[in-house]
Coordinates of C-alpha atoms in Angstrom, one line a residue:
Chain A
X1 CA 6.7 -8.5 -6.7
X2 CA 5.6 -8.1 -2.8
X3 CA 2.3 -9.7 -2.0
X4 CA -0.1 -9.2 1.0
X5 CA -2.5 -12.2 1.8
X6 CA -5.6 -11.8 3.7
X7 CA -7.0 -15.2 4.1
X8 CA -8.7 -16.4 7.5
X9 CA -8.0 -20.1 6.3
X10 CA -4.5 -21.1 7.3
X11 CA -4.3 -24.1 4.6
X12 CA -5.3 -21.5 1.7
X13 CA -2.7 -19.2 3.3
X14 CA 0.0 -22.2 3.1
X15 CA -0.8 -23.0 -0.5
X16 CA -0.5 -19.1 -1.2
X17 CA 2.6 -18.9 0.3
X18 CA 4.1 -21.9 -1.7
X19 CA 2.8 -20.7 -4.9
X20 CA 4.2 -17.1 -4.2
X21 CA 7.6 -18.5 -2.8
X22 CA 7.8 -20.6 -5.9
X23 CA 7.5 -17.7 -8.2
X24 CA 10.2 -15.6 -6.2
X25 CA 7.7 -13.2 -4.5
X26 CA 8.0 -11.9 -0.8
X27 CA 5.0 -12.4 1.3
X28 CA 3.3 -10.5 3.8
X29 CA 0.2 -12.2 6.1
X30 CA -2.5 -10.1 7.3
X31 CA -4.5 -11.4 10.3
X32 CA -7.6 -9.8 8.9
X33 CA -8.9 -7.4 6.4
X34 CA -8.0 -4.1 8.5
X35 CA -4.7 -5.2 9.1
X36 CA -4.5 -5.8 5.2
X37 CA -5.9 -2.6 4.5
X38 CA -3.2 -0.7 6.7
X39 CA -0.4 -2.7 4.7
X40 CA -1.9 -1.8 1.5
X41 CA -2.5 2.0 2.3
X42 CA 0.9 2.2 4.1
X43 CA 4.1 3.7 2.7
X44 CA 5.5 1.3 1.2
X45 CA 2.4 -0.6 -0.5
X46 CA 2.4 -4.2 -1.9
X47 CA 2.4 -5.1 -5.5
X48 CA -0.4 -7.8 -5.0
X49 CA -3.3 -8.3 -2.5
X50 CA -4.8 -11.6 -2.6
X51 CA -7.9 -11.4 -0.3
X52 CA -10.7 -13.9 0.6
X53 CA -14.0 -12.1 0.1
X54 CA -14.8 -13.3 3.6
X55 CA -12.0 -12.3 5.5
X56 CA -12.6 -10.9 9.0
X57 CA -12.8 -7.2 9.6
X58 CA -13.0 -5.8 6.5
X59 CA -14.1 -8.5 3.7
X60 CA -12.4 -8.7 0.2
X61 CA -15.3 -6.8 -1.3
X62 CA -14.7 -3.8 0.9
X63 CA -11.0 -4.5 0.7
X64 CA -11.1 -3.8 -3.1
X65 CA -13.5 -1.1 -3.2
X66 CA -10.6 1.0 -0.7
X67 CA -8.1 -0.2 -2.8
X68 CA -9.7 1.1 -6.1
X69 CA -9.4 4.7 -4.5
X70 CA -5.7 4.5 -3.9
X71 CA -4.8 5.5 -7.6
X72 CA -1.7 4.5 -9.3
X73 CA 0.1 3.1 -6.2
X74 CA -3.0 0.1 -5.9
X75 CA -1.8 -3.1 -5.9
X76 CA -3.4 -6.0 -8.3
X77 CA -5.8 -7.4 -6.5
X78 CA -6.9 -11.2 -6.4
X79 CA -10.2 -12.1 -4.8
X80 CA -10.6 -15.7 -3.5
X81 CA -14.2 -17.1 -3.4
X82 CA -15.5 -20.8 -3.0
X83 CA -16.6 -22.7 -6.3
X84 CA -20.1 -22.4 -5.0
X85 CA -19.7 -18.5 -4.3
X86 CA -20.3 -17.2 -7.8
X87 CA -22.4 -14.4 -6.4
X88 CA -19.1 -13.2 -4.7
X89 CA -17.1 -13.2 -8.0
X90 CA -19.6 -11.1 -9.8
X91 CA -19.7 -8.6 -6.9
X92 CA -15.9 -8.9 -7.0
X93 CA -15.7 -7.8 -10.5
X94 CA -18.0 -5.3 -9.9
X95 CA -16.2 -4.1 -7.3
X96 CA -13.4 -3.6 -9.3
X97 CA -10.9 -6.7 -8.6
X98 CA -8.6 -7.6 -11.2
X99 CA -8.9 -11.4 -11.0
X100 CA -10.8 -13.9 -9.2
X101 CA -9.6 -17.3 -8.1
X102 CA -11.7 -20.2 -7.4
X103 CA -11.0 -22.3 -4.0
X104 CA -9.7 -25.2 -3.6
X105 CA -6.5 -23.5 -5.0
X106 CA -4.8 -25.5 -7.5
X107 CA -0.9 -24.5 -7.4
X108 CA -0.4 -24.7 -11.0
X109 CA -3.4 -22.3 -11.7
X110 CA -2.3 -20.2 -9.3
X111 CA 1.3 -19.7 -10.6
X112 CA 0.0 -19.0 -14.1
X113 CA -2.4 -16.4 -12.7
X114 CA 0.5 -14.9 -10.8
X115 CA 2.7 -14.4 -13.8
X116 CA -0.5 -12.6 -15.1
X117 CA -0.8 -10.7 -12.4
X118 CA 3.1 -9.5 -12.0
X119 CA 2.7 -8.8 -16.0
X120 CA -0.3 -6.3 -15.5
X121 CA 1.0 -4.9 -12.6
X122 CA 4.5 -4.1 -14.1
X123 CA 2.9 -2.5 -17.3
X124 CA 0.5 -0.5 -14.9
X125 CA 2.9 0.9 -12.7
X126 CA 5.1 1.7 -15.6
X127 CA 2.1 3.7 -17.2
X128 CA 1.6 5.5 -13.7
X129 CA 5.5 6.2 -14.0
X130 CA 4.9 7.7 -17.5
X131 CA 2.1 9.7 -16.4
X132 CA 3.7 11.3 -13.5
X133 CA 6.9 12.2 -15.5
X134 CA 4.7 13.8 -18.1
X135 CA 2.8 15.7 -15.5
X136 CA 5.8 16.7 -13.7
X137 CA 7.2 18.0 -17.1
X138 CA 4.2 20.0 -17.5
X139 CA 4.8 21.5 -14.3
X140 CA 7.9 23.2 -14.8
X141 CA 8.2 26.9 -15.2
X142 CA 9.1 27.6 -18.5
X143 CA 11.3 30.6 -17.9
X144 CA 13.5 29.2 -15.0
X145 CA 13.3 25.6 -15.2
X146 CA 12.3 25.2 -11.6
X147 CA 8.9 23.7 -10.5
X148 CA 6.1 26.1 -11.0
X149 CA 3.4 27.2 -8.6
X150 CA 1.1 24.1 -8.9
X151 CA 4.1 21.8 -8.8
X152 CA 5.8 23.4 -5.6
X153 CA 2.3 23.6 -4.0
X154 CA 1.9 20.0 -4.2
X155 CA 5.5 19.4 -3.1
X156 CA 4.9 21.8 -0.2
X157 CA 1.7 19.5 0.8
X158 CA 3.9 16.4 0.2
X159 CA 6.8 17.8 2.5
X160 CA 4.5 18.9 5.2
X161 CA 2.7 15.6 5.4
X162 CA 6.2 13.5 5.2
X163 CA 7.5 15.9 8.1
X164 CA 4.8 15.0 9.9
X165 CA 4.7 11.3 9.1
X166 CA 8.4 10.8 9.9
X167 CA 8.5 13.4 12.6
X168 CA 11.3 15.2 11.0
X169 CA 11.8 19.2 10.7
X170 CA 11.3 21.3 7.7
X171 CA 12.1 25.0 6.7
X172 CA 10.1 26.8 4.4
X173 CA 11.5 30.0 2.6
X174 CA 10.0 32.5 0.3
X175 CA 13.0 34.4 -1.7
X176 CA 11.7 38.0 -3.2
X177 CA 14.0 39.8 -5.4
X178 CA 14.4 43.4 -4.0
X179 CA 13.5 46.3 -6.2
X180 CA 12.8 43.9 -9.4
X181 CA 10.1 46.6 -10.8
X182 CA 12.8 49.1 -10.8
X183 CA 15.1 46.4 -12.8
X184 CA 12.4 45.7 -15.3
X185 CA 12.1 49.7 -15.7
X186 CA 15.7 50.5 -16.0
X187 CA 16.9 47.4 -18.0
X188 CA 13.7 46.0 -19.7
X189 CA 12.0 42.5 -18.9
X190 CA 14.5 40.8 -21.1
X191 CA 17.1 41.5 -18.4
X192 CA 14.6 41.0 -15.5
X193 CA 13.8 37.4 -17.3
X194 CA 17.6 36.8 -17.2
X195 CA 18.0 38.0 -13.4
X196 CA 14.8 35.2 -12.8
X197 CA 16.7 32.6 -14.6
X198 CA 20.4 33.3 -12.9
X199 CA 18.5 33.4 -9.3
X200 CA 16.6 30.1 -10.1
X201 CA 20.1 28.4 -10.9
X202 CA 22.0 30.2 -7.9
X203 CA 19.4 28.9 -5.6
X204 CA 19.9 25.2 -7.0
X205 CA 23.4 25.5 -6.7
X206 CA 23.4 26.9 -3.2
X207 CA 20.8 24.3 -1.9
X208 CA 21.2 20.6 -1.0
X209 CA 20.3 18.2 -3.5
X210 CA 17.2 17.1 -2.1
X211 CA 16.0 20.7 -1.5
X212 CA 13.2 21.9 -3.9
X213 CA 12.7 25.1 -5.6
X214 CA 9.8 26.6 -7.2
X215 CA 8.6 29.8 -8.7
X216 CA 5.8 31.1 -6.7
X217 CA 5.0 33.8 -8.8
X218 CA 6.6 36.9 -10.5
X219 CA 9.8 37.4 -9.1
X220 CA 9.4 34.9 -5.6
X221 CA 10.7 31.6 -4.9
X222 CA 9.7 29.2 -2.6
X223 CA 12.2 27.0 -0.9
X224 CA 11.4 23.7 0.8
X225 CA 14.4 22.5 3.0
X226 CA 13.2 19.0 4.4
X227 CA 15.2 18.1 7.7
X228 CA 16.5 21.6 8.1
X229 CA 16.0 22.6 11.8
X230 CA 15.9 26.1 13.1
X231 CA 19.6 26.1 13.9
X232 CA 21.0 25.3 10.3
X233 CA 18.2 27.4 8.6
X234 CA 19.7 30.6 9.5
X235 CA 23.5 29.5 7.9
X236 CA 21.7 28.5 5.0
X237 CA 19.6 31.6 4.4
X238 CA 23.1 33.4 4.6
X239 CA 24.6 31.2 2.1
X240 CA 21.7 31.6 -0.1
X241 CA 21.6 35.4 0.3
X242 CA 25.4 35.5 -0.3
X243 CA 25.0 33.2 -3.7
X244 CA 22.7 35.6 -5.0
X245 CA 24.7 38.8 -4.4
X246 CA 28.4 37.7 -5.0
X247 CA 28.3 38.4 -8.7
X248 CA 26.3 40.9 -10.7
X249 CA 24.4 39.6 -13.2
X250 CA 25.2 39.6 -16.8
X251 CA 22.2 40.7 -18.9
X252 CA 21.7 41.9 -22.7
X253 CA 21.7 45.4 -21.4
X254 CA 24.4 45.2 -19.0
X255 CA 25.4 43.5 -15.7
X256 CA 22.9 44.0 -12.7
X257 CA 23.6 44.0 -9.1
X258 CA 20.9 41.8 -7.2
X259 CA 20.0 41.1 -3.5
X260 CA 17.1 39.6 -2.1
X261 CA 14.7 39.3 0.7
X262 CA 14.1 36.1 2.4
X263 CA 11.6 35.1 4.6
X264 CA 11.2 31.7 6.4
X265 CA 9.7 29.5 9.2
X266 CA 11.1 26.3 10.3
X267 CA 8.6 23.8 11.4
X268 CA 10.0 21.9 14.4
X269 CA 9.0 17.8 15.0
X270 CA 5.4 18.1 15.8
X271 CA 4.6 21.6 14.9
X272 CA 0.8 22.2 14.3
X273 CA 1.4 23.9 11.0
X274 CA 2.8 20.7 9.4
X275 CA -0.8 20.2 8.5
X276 CA -1.7 23.3 6.8
X277 CA -0.3 24.5 3.9
X278 CA -1.8 27.8 3.6
X279 CA -0.9 29.0 7.0
X280 CA 2.5 28.1 6.0
X281 CA 2.7 29.9 2.9
X282 CA 0.7 33.0 5.0
X283 CA 3.5 33.0 7.8
X284 CA 6.6 32.9 5.1
X285 CA 4.8 35.8 3.0
X286 CA 4.9 37.9 6.5
X287 CA 8.4 37.1 7.2
X288 CA 9.6 38.0 3.8
X289 CA 7.8 41.2 4.0
X290 CA 9.5 41.8 7.4
X291 CA 12.7 41.1 5.9
X292 CA 12.3 43.5 3.0
X293 CA 10.8 46.1 5.0
X294 CA 14.0 46.3 7.0
X295 CA 15.3 47.2 4.0
X296 CA 16.2 43.8 1.9
X297 CA 19.2 41.6 1.4
X298 CA 18.4 39.9 4.9
X299 CA 16.6 37.0 6.3
X300 CA 13.6 36.7 8.5
X301 CA 13.3 33.2 9.7
X302 CA 10.9 32.4 12.6
X303 CA 10.8 29.0 14.6
X304 CA 7.3 27.4 15.1
X305 CA 7.8 24.8 18.1
X306 CA 5.6 22.1 18.8
X307 CA 2.4 23.0 21.0
Chain B
X1 CA -21.8 -43.8 16.0
X2 CA -19.2 -45.8 14.0
X3 CA -17.4 -44.6 10.7
X4 CA -19.1 -46.0 7.5
X5 CA -15.9 -47.9 6.9
X6 CA -15.9 -51.0 4.9
X7 CA -13.1 -52.6 3.1
X8 CA -14.2 -51.4 -0.4
X9 CA -14.8 -47.7 0.9
X10 CA -12.9 -45.2 -0.8
X11 CA -10.6 -42.8 0.9
X12 CA -12.2 -39.6 2.3
X13 CA -9.2 -37.5 1.1
X14 CA -8.3 -37.3 -2.6
X15 CA -4.4 -37.1 -1.6
X16 CA -3.4 -38.0 -5.3
X17 CA -5.1 -35.5 -6.8
X18 CA -3.5 -32.8 -4.1
X19 CA -0.1 -34.3 -4.8
X20 CA -0.7 -33.4 -8.4
X21 CA -2.1 -30.0 -7.7
X22 CA 1.3 -29.1 -5.7
X23 CA 3.4 -30.4 -8.4
X24 CA 4.1 -33.6 -6.8
X25 CA 5.7 -31.8 -3.8
X26 CA 5.7 -34.2 -0.8
X27 CA 7.2 -31.9 1.9
X28 CA 4.6 -29.0 1.1
X29 CA 2.2 -32.1 1.0
X30 CA 3.0 -33.1 4.6
X31 CA 2.9 -29.4 5.6
X32 CA -0.6 -29.1 4.2
X33 CA -1.6 -32.4 6.3
X34 CA -0.1 -31.3 9.5
X35 CA -1.9 -28.3 9.3
X36 CA -5.4 -30.1 8.7
X37 CA -4.4 -32.4 11.4
X38 CA -3.9 -29.4 13.9
X39 CA -7.1 -27.6 12.8
X40 CA -9.7 -30.0 12.6
X41 CA -10.2 -30.6 16.4
X42 CA -10.6 -27.0 17.2
X43 CA -13.0 -26.4 13.9
X44 CA -15.1 -29.3 15.2
X45 CA -15.1 -28.0 19.0
X46 CA -16.1 -24.7 17.7
X47 CA -19.1 -26.1 15.7
X48 CA -20.3 -28.4 18.6
X49 CA -20.1 -25.7 20.9
X50 CA -22.2 -23.3 18.7
X51 CA -24.7 -25.9 18.1
X52 CA -25.1 -27.1 22.1
X53 CA -25.5 -23.2 22.9
X54 CA -28.0 -23.0 20.0
X55 CA -25.9 -20.1 18.2
X56 CA -26.9 -20.9 15.0
X57 CA -25.3 -17.8 13.3
X58 CA -21.8 -18.7 15.2
X59 CA -22.4 -22.3 14.1
X60 CA -22.7 -21.3 10.5
X61 CA -19.5 -19.5 10.5
X62 CA -17.5 -22.5 12.1
X63 CA -19.1 -24.9 9.7
X64 CA -18.1 -22.2 6.5
X65 CA -14.4 -22.6 8.3
X66 CA -14.5 -26.3 8.5
X67 CA -15.7 -26.7 5.1
X68 CA -13.1 -24.3 4.1
X69 CA -10.2 -26.4 5.6
X70 CA -11.7 -29.6 4.0
X71 CA -11.9 -28.0 0.5
X72 CA -8.2 -28.4 -0.3
X73 CA -8.5 -32.0 0.5
X74 CA -11.6 -33.5 -0.5
X75 CA -14.8 -32.7 -2.7
X76 CA -16.4 -35.6 -1.3
X77 CA -19.1 -36.6 1.2
X78 CA -17.3 -34.8 4.0
X79 CA -17.2 -31.6 2.2
X80 CA -20.7 -32.1 1.0
X81 CA -22.1 -32.5 4.7
X82 CA -20.0 -29.4 6.1
X83 CA -21.8 -27.8 3.6
X84 CA -25.3 -29.0 4.3
X85 CA -24.7 -27.7 8.2
X86 CA -23.7 -24.3 7.2
X87 CA -26.7 -23.9 4.7
X88 CA -29.2 -25.6 7.6
X89 CA -27.5 -22.8 10.1
X90 CA -27.9 -20.1 7.6
X91 CA -31.7 -21.3 7.2
X92 CA -31.8 -21.2 11.5
X93 CA -32.6 -25.1 11.1
X94 CA -31.1 -26.5 14.3
X95 CA -32.5 -30.0 13.6
X96 CA -30.9 -30.2 10.0
X97 CA -27.6 -28.6 11.5
X98 CA -27.5 -31.3 14.1
X99 CA -28.5 -33.8 11.5
X100 CA -25.7 -32.8 9.4
X101 CA -23.1 -32.9 12.0
X102 CA -24.1 -36.5 13.1
X103 CA -23.3 -37.5 9.4
X104 CA -20.4 -35.3 9.1
X105 CA -18.4 -36.7 12.5
X106 CA -17.6 -40.3 11.0
X107 CA -16.2 -39.1 7.9
X108 CA -14.0 -36.6 9.9
X109 CA -12.7 -39.5 12.0
X110 CA -11.9 -41.5 8.8
X111 CA -10.1 -38.2 7.6
X112 CA -7.9 -37.9 10.9
X113 CA -7.0 -41.5 10.2
X114 CA -6.2 -41.1 6.8
X115 CA -3.9 -38.0 7.4
X116 CA -2.2 -40.0 10.3
X117 CA -1.5 -42.9 8.2
X118 CA 0.1 -40.8 5.3
X119 CA 2.2 -38.9 7.8
X120 CA 3.4 -42.1 9.3
X121 CA 4.0 -43.5 5.8
X122 CA 6.1 -40.5 4.5
X123 CA 8.2 -40.7 7.8
X124 CA 8.9 -44.2 7.8

């Protein structure tokens, strides 16, 4: 486990460090409550937070209240209080701490409680992982097997936020099947479904392992290409269009020739739109309409530079 | 002011108990005692300065910090006096706080001596 200690008292910190090291845990020391919060709320949160209830900046109780708001990634929280600070312990439990430890600390007690903390936190993370897995299973488009609209929407939000945080580029594409209504009318809905399944599979095959494909609705697919800059986006779009048109699609009613219109925007590092998923979706929808209006089987990709 | 030291006076620090609490690890014990030795002068100075300035809120915080540092090593009179000073500061009772410090100082001098003696024994 990785632990963060927030305690202004150097002797307590030394004892905690001793116990954590003996148990094989990695330890980071926060100068005050605010620094502890920054570590806990960061990208790589610790498994365990040990905070004195009177630590400066942000006391242990307030830290705990904030940690409880972090959801599944919240660490196991231990509140430290002196033996005559029973009120703090009661308030800590009300604020949602996982355990309270009385000062002065005893290494043997500390080590036992750390074992309990590790066991509880492992079970908690496993539960969160299973929940996430169950949630992701229910967020798969039943026809095509790619993300459904809800899943791809949250992936879009997450990728935009990641691009802003890691200062990296992101390309978002919207793929629309040309004349899909005609295909449905001519070959029937079953053939139309086969076309959609095949297009989803061809998209996944043409894209990189870490790109994301989701069904946006009807015959539209939203594609997220993390790290893809404007220079590469056009090449990738051409490859995608080629992969879709290269072979006719076999259906129960015969082979169907398919083309698509692709609209996209490439967000440069620091682009303002990085924080606005709705604006990004509107922009790719406009770009796709433009590609379709120009006759389809083409891509219209725009670059959004940092302001 | 002289420490209330007699031949039979029990030690201020409960070092055997601490050693037992840290699994008999004498190196860890030495690290903790060095920390205490280095911390005490600053803690005492902060408390005295705050009291001299009449800043009882700050003095209360300093007394709390001192009590925190001592609590790992003793449950005896020094810890009780530090607690008395903290409570007096919280009650904004400067006279009681000063009286508490007067009672505490000889104990802290003895603690300093006991720490030095233990460290010297270990290094020899």
